[in-house]
GROMACS .gro file of C-alpha atoms in nm:
model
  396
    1UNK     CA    1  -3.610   5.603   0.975
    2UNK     CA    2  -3.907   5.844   0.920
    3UNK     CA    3  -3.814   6.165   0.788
    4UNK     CA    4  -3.946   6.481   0.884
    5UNK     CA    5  -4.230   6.637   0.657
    6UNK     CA    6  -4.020   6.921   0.677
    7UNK     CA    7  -3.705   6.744   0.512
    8UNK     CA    8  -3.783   6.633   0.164
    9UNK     CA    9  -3.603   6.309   0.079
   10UNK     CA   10  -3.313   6.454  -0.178
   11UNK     CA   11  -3.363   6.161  -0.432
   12UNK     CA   12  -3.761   6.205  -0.416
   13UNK     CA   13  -3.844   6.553  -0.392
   14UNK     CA   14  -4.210   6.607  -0.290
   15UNK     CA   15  -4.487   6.578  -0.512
   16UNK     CA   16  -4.606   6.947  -0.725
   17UNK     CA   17  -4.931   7.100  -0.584
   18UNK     CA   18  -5.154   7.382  -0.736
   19UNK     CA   19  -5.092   7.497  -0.385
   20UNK     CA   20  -4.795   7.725  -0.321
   21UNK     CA   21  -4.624   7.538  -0.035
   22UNK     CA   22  -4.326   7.663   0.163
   23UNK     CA   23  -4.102   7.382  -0.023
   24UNK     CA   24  -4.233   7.614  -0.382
   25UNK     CA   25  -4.107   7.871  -0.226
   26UNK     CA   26  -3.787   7.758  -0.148
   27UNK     CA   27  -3.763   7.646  -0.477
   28UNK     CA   28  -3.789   7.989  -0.633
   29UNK     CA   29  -3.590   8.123  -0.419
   30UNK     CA   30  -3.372   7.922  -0.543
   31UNK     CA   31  -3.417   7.960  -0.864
   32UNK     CA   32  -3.433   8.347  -0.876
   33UNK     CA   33  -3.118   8.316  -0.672
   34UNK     CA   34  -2.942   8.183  -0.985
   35UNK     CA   35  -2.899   8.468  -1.168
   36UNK     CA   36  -2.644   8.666  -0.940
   37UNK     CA   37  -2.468   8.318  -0.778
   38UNK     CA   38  -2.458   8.209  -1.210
   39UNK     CA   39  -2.311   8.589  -1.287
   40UNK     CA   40  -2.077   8.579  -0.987
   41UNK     CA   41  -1.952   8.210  -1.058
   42UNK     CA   42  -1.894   8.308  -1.463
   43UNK     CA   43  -1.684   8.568  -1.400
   44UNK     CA   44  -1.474   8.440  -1.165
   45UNK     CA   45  -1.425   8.097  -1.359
   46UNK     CA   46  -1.323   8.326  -1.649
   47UNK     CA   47  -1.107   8.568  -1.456
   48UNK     CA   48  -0.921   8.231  -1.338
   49UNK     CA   49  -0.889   8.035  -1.652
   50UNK     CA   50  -0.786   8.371  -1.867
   51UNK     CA   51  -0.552   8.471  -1.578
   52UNK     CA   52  -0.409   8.132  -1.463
   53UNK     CA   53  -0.341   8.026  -1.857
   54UNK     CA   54  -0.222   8.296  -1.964
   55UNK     CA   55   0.044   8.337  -1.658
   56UNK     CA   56   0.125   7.955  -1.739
   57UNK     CA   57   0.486   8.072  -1.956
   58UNK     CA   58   0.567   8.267  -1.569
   59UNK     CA   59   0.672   8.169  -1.278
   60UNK     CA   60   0.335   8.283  -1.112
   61UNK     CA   61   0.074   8.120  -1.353
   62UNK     CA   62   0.032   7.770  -1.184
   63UNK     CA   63   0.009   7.919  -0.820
   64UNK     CA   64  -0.262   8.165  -0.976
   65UNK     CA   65  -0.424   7.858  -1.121
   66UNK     CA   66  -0.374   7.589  -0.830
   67UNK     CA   67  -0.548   7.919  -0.613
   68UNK     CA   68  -0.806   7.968  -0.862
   69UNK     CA   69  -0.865   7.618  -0.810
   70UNK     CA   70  -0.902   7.633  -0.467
   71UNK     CA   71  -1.107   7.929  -0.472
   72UNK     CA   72  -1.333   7.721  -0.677
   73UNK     CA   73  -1.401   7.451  -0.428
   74UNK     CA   74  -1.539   7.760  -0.186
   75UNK     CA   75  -1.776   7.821  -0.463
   76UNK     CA   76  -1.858   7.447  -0.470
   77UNK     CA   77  -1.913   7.538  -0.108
   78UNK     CA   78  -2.152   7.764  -0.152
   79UNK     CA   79  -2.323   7.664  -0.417
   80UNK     CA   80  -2.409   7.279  -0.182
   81UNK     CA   81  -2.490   7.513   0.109
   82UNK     CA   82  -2.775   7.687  -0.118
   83UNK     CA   83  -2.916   7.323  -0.257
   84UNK     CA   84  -2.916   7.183   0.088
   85UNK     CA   85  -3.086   7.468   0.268
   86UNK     CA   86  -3.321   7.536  -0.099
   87UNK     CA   87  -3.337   7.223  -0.226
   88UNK     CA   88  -3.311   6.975   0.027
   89UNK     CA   89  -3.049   6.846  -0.177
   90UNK     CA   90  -2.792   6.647   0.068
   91UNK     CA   91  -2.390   6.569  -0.035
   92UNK     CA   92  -2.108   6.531   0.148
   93UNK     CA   93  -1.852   6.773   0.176
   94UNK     CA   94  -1.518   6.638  -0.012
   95UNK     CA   95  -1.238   6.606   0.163
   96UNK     CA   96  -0.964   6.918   0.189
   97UNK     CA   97  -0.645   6.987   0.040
   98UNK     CA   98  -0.354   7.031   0.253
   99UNK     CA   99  -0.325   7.396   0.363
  100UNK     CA  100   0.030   7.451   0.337
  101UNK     CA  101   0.305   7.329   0.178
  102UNK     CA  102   0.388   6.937   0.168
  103UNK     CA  103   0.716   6.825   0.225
  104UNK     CA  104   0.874   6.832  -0.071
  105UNK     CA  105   0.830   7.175  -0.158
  106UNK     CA  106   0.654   7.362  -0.354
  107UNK     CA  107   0.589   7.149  -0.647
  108UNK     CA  108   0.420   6.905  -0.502
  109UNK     CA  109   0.179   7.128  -0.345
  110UNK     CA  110   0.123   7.280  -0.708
  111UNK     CA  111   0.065   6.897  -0.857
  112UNK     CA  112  -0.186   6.848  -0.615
  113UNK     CA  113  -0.362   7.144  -0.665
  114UNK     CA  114  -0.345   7.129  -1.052
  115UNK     CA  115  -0.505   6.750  -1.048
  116UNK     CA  116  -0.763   6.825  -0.761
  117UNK     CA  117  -1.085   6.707  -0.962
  118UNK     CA  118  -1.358   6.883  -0.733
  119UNK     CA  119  -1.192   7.232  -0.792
  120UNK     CA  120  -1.228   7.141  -1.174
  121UNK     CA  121  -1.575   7.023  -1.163
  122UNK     CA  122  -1.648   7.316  -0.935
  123UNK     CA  123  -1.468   7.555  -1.164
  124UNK     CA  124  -1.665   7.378  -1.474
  125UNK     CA  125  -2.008   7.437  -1.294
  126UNK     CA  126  -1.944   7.804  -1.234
  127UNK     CA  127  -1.883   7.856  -1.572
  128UNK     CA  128  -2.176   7.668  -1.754
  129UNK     CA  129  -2.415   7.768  -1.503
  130UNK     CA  130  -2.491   8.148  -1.676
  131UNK     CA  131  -2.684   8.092  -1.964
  132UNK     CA  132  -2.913   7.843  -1.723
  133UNK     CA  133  -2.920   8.116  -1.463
  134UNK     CA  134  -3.086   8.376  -1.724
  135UNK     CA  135  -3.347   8.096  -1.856
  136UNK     CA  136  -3.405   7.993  -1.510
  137UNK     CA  137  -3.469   8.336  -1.334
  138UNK     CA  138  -3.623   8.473  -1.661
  139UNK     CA  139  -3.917   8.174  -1.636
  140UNK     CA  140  -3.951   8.199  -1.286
  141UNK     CA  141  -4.040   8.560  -1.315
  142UNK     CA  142  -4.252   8.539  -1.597
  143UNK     CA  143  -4.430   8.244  -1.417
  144UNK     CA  144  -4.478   8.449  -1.106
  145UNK     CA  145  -4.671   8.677  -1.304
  146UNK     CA  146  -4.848   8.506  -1.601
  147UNK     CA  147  -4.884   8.127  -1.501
  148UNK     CA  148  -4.980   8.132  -1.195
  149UNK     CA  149  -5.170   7.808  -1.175
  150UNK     CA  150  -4.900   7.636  -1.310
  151UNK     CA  151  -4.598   7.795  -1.147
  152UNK     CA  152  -4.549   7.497  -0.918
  153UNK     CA  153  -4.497   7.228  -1.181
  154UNK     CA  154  -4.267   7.464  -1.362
  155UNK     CA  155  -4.063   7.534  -1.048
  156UNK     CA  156  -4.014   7.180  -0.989
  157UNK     CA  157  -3.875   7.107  -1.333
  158UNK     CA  158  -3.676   7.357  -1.323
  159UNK     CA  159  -3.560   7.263  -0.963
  160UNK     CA  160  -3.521   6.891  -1.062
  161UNK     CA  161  -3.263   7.008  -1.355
  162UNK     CA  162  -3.054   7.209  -1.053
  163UNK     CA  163  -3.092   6.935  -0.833
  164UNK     CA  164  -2.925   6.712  -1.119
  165UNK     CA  165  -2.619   6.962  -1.189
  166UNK     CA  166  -2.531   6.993  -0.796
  167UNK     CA  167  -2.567   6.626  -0.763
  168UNK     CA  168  -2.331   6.541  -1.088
  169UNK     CA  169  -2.100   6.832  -1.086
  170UNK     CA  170  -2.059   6.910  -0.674
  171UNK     CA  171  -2.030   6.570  -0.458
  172UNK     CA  172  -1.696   6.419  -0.355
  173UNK     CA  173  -1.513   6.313  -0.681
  174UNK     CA  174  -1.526   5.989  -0.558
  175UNK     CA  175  -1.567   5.623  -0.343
  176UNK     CA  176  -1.214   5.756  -0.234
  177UNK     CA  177  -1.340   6.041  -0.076
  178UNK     CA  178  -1.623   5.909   0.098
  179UNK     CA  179  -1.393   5.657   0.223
  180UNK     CA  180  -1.125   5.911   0.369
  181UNK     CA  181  -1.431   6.139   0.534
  182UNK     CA  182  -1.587   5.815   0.684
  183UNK     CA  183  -1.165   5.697   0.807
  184UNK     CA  184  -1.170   6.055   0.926
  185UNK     CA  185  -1.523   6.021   1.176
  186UNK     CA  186  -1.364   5.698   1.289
  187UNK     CA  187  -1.028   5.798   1.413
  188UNK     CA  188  -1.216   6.090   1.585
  189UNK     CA  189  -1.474   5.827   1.740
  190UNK     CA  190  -1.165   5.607   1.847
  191UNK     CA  191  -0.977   5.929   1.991
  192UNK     CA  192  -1.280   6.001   2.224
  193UNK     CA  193  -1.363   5.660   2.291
  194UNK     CA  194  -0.999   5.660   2.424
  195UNK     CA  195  -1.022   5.939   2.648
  196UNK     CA  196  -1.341   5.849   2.787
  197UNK     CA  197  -1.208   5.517   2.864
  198UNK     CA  198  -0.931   5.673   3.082
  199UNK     CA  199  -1.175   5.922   3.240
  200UNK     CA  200  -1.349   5.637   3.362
  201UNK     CA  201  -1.041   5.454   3.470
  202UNK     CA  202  -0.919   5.772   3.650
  203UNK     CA  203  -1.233   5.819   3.814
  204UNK     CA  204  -1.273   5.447   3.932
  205UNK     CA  205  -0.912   5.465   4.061
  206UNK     CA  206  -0.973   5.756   4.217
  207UNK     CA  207  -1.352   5.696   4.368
  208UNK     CA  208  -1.300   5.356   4.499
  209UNK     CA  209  -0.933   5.171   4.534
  210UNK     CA  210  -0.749   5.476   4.628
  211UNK     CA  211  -1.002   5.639   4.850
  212UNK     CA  212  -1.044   5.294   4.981
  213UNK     CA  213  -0.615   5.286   5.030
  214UNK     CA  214  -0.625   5.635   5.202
  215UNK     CA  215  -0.894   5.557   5.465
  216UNK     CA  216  -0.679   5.180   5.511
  217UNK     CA  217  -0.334   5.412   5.585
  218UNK     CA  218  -0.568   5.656   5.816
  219UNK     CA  219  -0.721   5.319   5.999
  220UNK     CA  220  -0.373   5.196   6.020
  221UNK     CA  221  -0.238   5.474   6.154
  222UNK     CA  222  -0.479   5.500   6.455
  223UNK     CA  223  -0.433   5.089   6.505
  224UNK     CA  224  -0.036   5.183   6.540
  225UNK     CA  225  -0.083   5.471   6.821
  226UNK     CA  226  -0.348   5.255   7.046
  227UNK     CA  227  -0.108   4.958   7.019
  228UNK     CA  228   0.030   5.023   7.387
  229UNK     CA  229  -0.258   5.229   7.508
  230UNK     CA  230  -0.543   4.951   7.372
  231UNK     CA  231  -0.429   4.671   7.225
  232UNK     CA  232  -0.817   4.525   7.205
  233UNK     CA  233  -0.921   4.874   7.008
  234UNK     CA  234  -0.614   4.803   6.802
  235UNK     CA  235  -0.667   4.463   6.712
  236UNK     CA  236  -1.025   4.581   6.604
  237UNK     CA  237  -0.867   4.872   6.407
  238UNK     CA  238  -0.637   4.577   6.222
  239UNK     CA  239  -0.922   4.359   6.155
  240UNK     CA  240  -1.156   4.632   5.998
  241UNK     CA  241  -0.812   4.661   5.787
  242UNK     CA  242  -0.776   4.358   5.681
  243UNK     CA  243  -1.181   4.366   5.578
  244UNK     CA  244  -1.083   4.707   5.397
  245UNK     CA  245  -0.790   4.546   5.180
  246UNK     CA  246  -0.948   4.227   5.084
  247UNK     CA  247  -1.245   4.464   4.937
  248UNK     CA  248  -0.989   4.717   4.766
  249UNK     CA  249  -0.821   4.418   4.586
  250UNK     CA  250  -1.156   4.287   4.494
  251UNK     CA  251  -1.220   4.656   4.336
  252UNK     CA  252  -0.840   4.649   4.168
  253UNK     CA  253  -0.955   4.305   4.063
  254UNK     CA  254  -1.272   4.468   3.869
  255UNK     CA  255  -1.077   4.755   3.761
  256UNK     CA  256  -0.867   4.494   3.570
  257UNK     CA  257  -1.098   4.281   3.446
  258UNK     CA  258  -1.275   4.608   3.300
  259UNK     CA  259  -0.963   4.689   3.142
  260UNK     CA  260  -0.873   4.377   2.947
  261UNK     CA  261  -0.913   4.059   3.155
  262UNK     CA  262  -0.667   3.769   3.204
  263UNK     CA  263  -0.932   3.523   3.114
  264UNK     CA  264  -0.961   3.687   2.766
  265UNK     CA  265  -0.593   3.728   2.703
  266UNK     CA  266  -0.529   3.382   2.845
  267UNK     CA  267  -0.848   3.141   2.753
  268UNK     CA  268  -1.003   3.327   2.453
  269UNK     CA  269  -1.348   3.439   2.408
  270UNK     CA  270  -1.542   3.107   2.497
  271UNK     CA  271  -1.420   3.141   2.824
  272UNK     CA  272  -1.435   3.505   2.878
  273UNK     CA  273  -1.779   3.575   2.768
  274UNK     CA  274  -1.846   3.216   2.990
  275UNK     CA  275  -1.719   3.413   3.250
  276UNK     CA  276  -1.952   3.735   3.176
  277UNK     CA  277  -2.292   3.512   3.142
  278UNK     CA  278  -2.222   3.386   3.492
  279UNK     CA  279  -2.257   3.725   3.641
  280UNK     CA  280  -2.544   3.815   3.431
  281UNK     CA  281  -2.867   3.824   3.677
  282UNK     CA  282  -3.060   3.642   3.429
  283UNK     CA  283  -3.020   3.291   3.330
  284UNK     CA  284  -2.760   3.333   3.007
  285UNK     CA  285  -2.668   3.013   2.711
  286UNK     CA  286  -2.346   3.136   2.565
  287UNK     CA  287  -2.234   2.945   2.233
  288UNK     CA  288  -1.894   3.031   2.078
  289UNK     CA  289  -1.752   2.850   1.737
  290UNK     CA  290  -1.469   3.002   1.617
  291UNK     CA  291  -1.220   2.815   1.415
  292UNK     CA  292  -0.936   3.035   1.639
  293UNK     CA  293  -0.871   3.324   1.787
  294UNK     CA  294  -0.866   3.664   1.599
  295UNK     CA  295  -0.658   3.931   1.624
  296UNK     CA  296  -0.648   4.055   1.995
  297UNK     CA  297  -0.809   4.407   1.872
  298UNK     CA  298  -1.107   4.233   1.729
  299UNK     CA  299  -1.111   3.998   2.044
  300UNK     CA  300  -1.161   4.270   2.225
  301UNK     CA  301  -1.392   4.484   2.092
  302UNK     CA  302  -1.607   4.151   2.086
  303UNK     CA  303  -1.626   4.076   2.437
  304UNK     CA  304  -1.684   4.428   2.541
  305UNK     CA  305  -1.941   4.438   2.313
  306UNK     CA  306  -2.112   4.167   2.452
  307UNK     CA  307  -2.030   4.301   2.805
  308UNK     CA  308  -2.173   4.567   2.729
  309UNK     CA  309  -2.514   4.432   2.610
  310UNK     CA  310  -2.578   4.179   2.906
  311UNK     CA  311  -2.531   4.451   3.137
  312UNK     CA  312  -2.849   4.644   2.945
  313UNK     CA  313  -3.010   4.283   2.986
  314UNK     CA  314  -2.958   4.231   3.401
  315UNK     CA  315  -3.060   4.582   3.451
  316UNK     CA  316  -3.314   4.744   3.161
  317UNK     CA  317  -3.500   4.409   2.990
  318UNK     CA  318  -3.664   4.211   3.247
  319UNK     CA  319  -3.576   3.890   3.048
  320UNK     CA  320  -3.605   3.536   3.206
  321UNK     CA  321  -3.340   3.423   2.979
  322UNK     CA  322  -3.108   3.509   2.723
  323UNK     CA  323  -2.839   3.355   2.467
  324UNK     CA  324  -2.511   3.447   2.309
  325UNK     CA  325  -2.430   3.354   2.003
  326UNK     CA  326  -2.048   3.369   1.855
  327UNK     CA  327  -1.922   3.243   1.473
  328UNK     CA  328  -1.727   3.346   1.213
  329UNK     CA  329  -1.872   3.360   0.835
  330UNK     CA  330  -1.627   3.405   0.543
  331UNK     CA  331  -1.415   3.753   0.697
  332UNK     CA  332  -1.652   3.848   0.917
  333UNK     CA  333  -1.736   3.779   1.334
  334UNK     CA  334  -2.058   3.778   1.400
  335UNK     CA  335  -2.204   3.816   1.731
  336UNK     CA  336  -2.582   3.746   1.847
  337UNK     CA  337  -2.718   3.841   2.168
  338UNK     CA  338  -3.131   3.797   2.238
  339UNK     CA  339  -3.344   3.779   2.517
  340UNK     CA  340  -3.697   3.785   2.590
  341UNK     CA  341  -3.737   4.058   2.782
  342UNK     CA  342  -3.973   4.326   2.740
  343UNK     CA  343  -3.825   4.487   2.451
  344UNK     CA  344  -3.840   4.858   2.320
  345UNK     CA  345  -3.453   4.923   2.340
  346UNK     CA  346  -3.354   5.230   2.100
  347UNK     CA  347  -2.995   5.323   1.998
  348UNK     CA  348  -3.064   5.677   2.168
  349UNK     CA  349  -3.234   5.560   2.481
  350UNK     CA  350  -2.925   5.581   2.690
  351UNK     CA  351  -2.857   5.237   2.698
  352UNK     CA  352  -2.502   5.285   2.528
  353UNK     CA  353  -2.662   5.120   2.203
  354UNK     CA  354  -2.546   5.429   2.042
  355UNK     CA  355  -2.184   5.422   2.194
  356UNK     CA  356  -2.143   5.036   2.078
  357UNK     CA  357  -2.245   5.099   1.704
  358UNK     CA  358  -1.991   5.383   1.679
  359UNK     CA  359  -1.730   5.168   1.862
  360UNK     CA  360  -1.816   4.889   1.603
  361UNK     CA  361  -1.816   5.112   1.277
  362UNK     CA  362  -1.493   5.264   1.356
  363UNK     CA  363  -1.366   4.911   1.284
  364UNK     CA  364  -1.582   4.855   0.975
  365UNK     CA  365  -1.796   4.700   1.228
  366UNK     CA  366  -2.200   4.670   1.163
  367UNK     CA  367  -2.507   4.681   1.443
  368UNK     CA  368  -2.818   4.608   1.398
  369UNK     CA  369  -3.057   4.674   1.662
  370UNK     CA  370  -3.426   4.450   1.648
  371UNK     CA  371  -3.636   4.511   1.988
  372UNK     CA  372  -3.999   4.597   1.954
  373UNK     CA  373  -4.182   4.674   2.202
  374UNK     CA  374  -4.322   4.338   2.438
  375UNK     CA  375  -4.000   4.178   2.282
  376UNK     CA  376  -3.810   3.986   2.212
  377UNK     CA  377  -3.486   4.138   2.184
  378UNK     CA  378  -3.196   4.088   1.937
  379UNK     CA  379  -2.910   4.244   1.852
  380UNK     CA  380  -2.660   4.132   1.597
  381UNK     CA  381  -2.280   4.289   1.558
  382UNK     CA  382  -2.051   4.220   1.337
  383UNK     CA  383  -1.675   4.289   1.300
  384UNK     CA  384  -1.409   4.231   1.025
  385UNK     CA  385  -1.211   3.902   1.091
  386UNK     CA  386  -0.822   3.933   1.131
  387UNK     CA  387  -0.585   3.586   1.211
  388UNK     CA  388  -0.456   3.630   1.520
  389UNK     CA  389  -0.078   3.514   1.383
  390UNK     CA  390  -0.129   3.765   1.082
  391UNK     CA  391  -0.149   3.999   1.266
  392UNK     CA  392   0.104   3.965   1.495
  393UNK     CA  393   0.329   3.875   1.218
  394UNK     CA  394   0.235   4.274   1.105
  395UNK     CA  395   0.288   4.450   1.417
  396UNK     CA  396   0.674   4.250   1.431
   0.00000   0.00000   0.00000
């Protein structure tokens, strides 16, 4: 991905110039910022520490302390908010603390404040960050008048020193918390994938079978009062009927299918996604080796998936051909679908690339994407393997 020349990459800030560029001035901003935020943050990490500590014998210290502590992650807040917007410095937000009381009372809501590591660090970085807020804003003023010519290589020491503190002292406290925020994004991309599912079954029910069913009982109706006036117009009226049914089961028939289809549930994917390729406009070789099944979550996801992408073949590649491509390796499915169309596909094209990869990674699913332009196409998925038996064995 090509970033933006506005958007430094946080790990490689951009090069110092003898020019003053708008990225130097953010810098000093920043940096004459320090002062105040480093006065502000001292005295409230001392105003906790003396207060909470010294309450400790009480009834109210810990509470004072565990909302010190909290307090302190809103600094922590703050303090990512001003290297992200200054700095260009980018960390993810750690995860929150419950908001009320747990069950259990009080103390365990007190434990979990007292052992919360990223109000600690965030407490510890407000209170070492004075005497580097006085060197920092004292230089950066002095610079602004005396070294001139140099002021930008100074600022970006300076900055890369701030941009090390934020980085060791501010991110999530650890691969546990980047692994509950990412759990978090999935269950909300599973809730919404979901309801859009429904939404589209509603509106499929309610567009085609049952509009279908209503005009059938209106059709019907008419056929049953020209029965003794006109039999021949009735008999018509009956036959357009019968056409109407057999096309409204065809649609419930789809409807299913769309759903979770009997083929899938009853023959597995070889003859599911066998089924797909042979409604697939273009010519499509479908090869499936799979020791067994997997677990009917995974089984699904898969063939939807590669629904999903033969559909963007028959209508957006203008491929003579294409192939699908099953197997399992180690824990993992893998699925392969390529064609040799004319290429160019992009995850935000609306092609539904986009929708697929978050449908994949909220199962710890990968998607790679490979189509440049003139083609060919390929695009691999893959999705955690789980035994079929195991995991019915877990949901008994």
């Amino acid at each position: 991905m090509t970033m933006s020349p506005s958007v430094p990459d946080p790990d490689r800030p951009p090069p110092a110039l003898l020019a003053l560029d708008r990225w130097t001035w953010r810098e000093i901003a920043h940096l004459l910022v320090n002062l105040p935020m480093a006065i502000a943050g001292f005295v409230y990490a001392i105003l906790v520490i003396a207060v909470g500590v010294g309450l400790s014998v009480t009834v109210i210290g810990l509470p004072v302390l565990v909302a010190g502590l909290r307090g302190a992650r809103v600094l922590g807040r703050v303090e990512r908010g001003r290297a992200r917007s200054l700095l260009g410095v980018r960390i993810e937000e750690p995860s929150p603390l419950p908001s009320g009381l747990q069950e259990g009372g009080v103390f365990p809501w007190l434990w979990s404040g007292l052992k919360d590591p990223v109000g600690w660090r965030s407490l510890l970085y407000a209170f070492v960050r004075l005497p580097w807020g006085v060197l920092t804003s004292a230089v950066t003023l002095v610079s602004l008048i005396v070294l001139w010519p140099v002021l930008p290589f100074i600022v970006r020491g300076l900055t890369a020193a701030d941009r090390a503190m934020v980085r060791g002292l501010l991110p999530p406290s650890d691969e546990l918390e980047r692994r509950i925020a990412e759990l978090e994004s999935d269950r909300g991309v599973v809730v919404d994938t979901a309801a859009a599912d429904l939404r589209r079954i509603e509106r499929d029910l309610h567009d085609g079978a049952q509009a279908r069913l209503v005009a059938l009982a209106m059709g019907l109706g008419l056929a049953k009062e020209k029965l003794t006036d006109d039999p021949e117009a009735a008999a018509r009226m009956v036959d357009e009927a019968h056409g109407e049914i057999k096309v409204a089961l065809q649609e419930l028939r789809d409807l299913a299918r769309g759903i979770h289809p009997a083929v899938l549930t009853d023959r597995g994917l070889d003859a599911a996604l066998s089924a797909i390729a042979s409604r697939c406009t273009v010519p499509v070789n479908v090869s499936v080796d799979l020791p067994g099944r997997p677990a009917e979550a995974i089984e699904g996801i898969a063939y939807f998936t590669v629904s999903e992408l033969l559909q963007n073949v028959s209508k957006h590649s203008g491929a003579r051909s294409a192939s699908v491509e099953v197997w399992r390796a180690s824990d993992r499915l893998l699925i392969k679908v390529t064609d040799d169309g004319s290429g160019g596909a992009r995850m935000g094209g609306g092609s539904g690339m986009a929708g697929l990869a978050e449908r994949l990674g909220a199962v710890d699913g990968l998607f790679v994407l490979d189509s440049p332009v003139g083609g060919p196409t390929a695009v691999t998925a893959e999705l955690p393997w789980r035994d079929r038996a195991r995991a019915g064995s877990r949901a008994s």
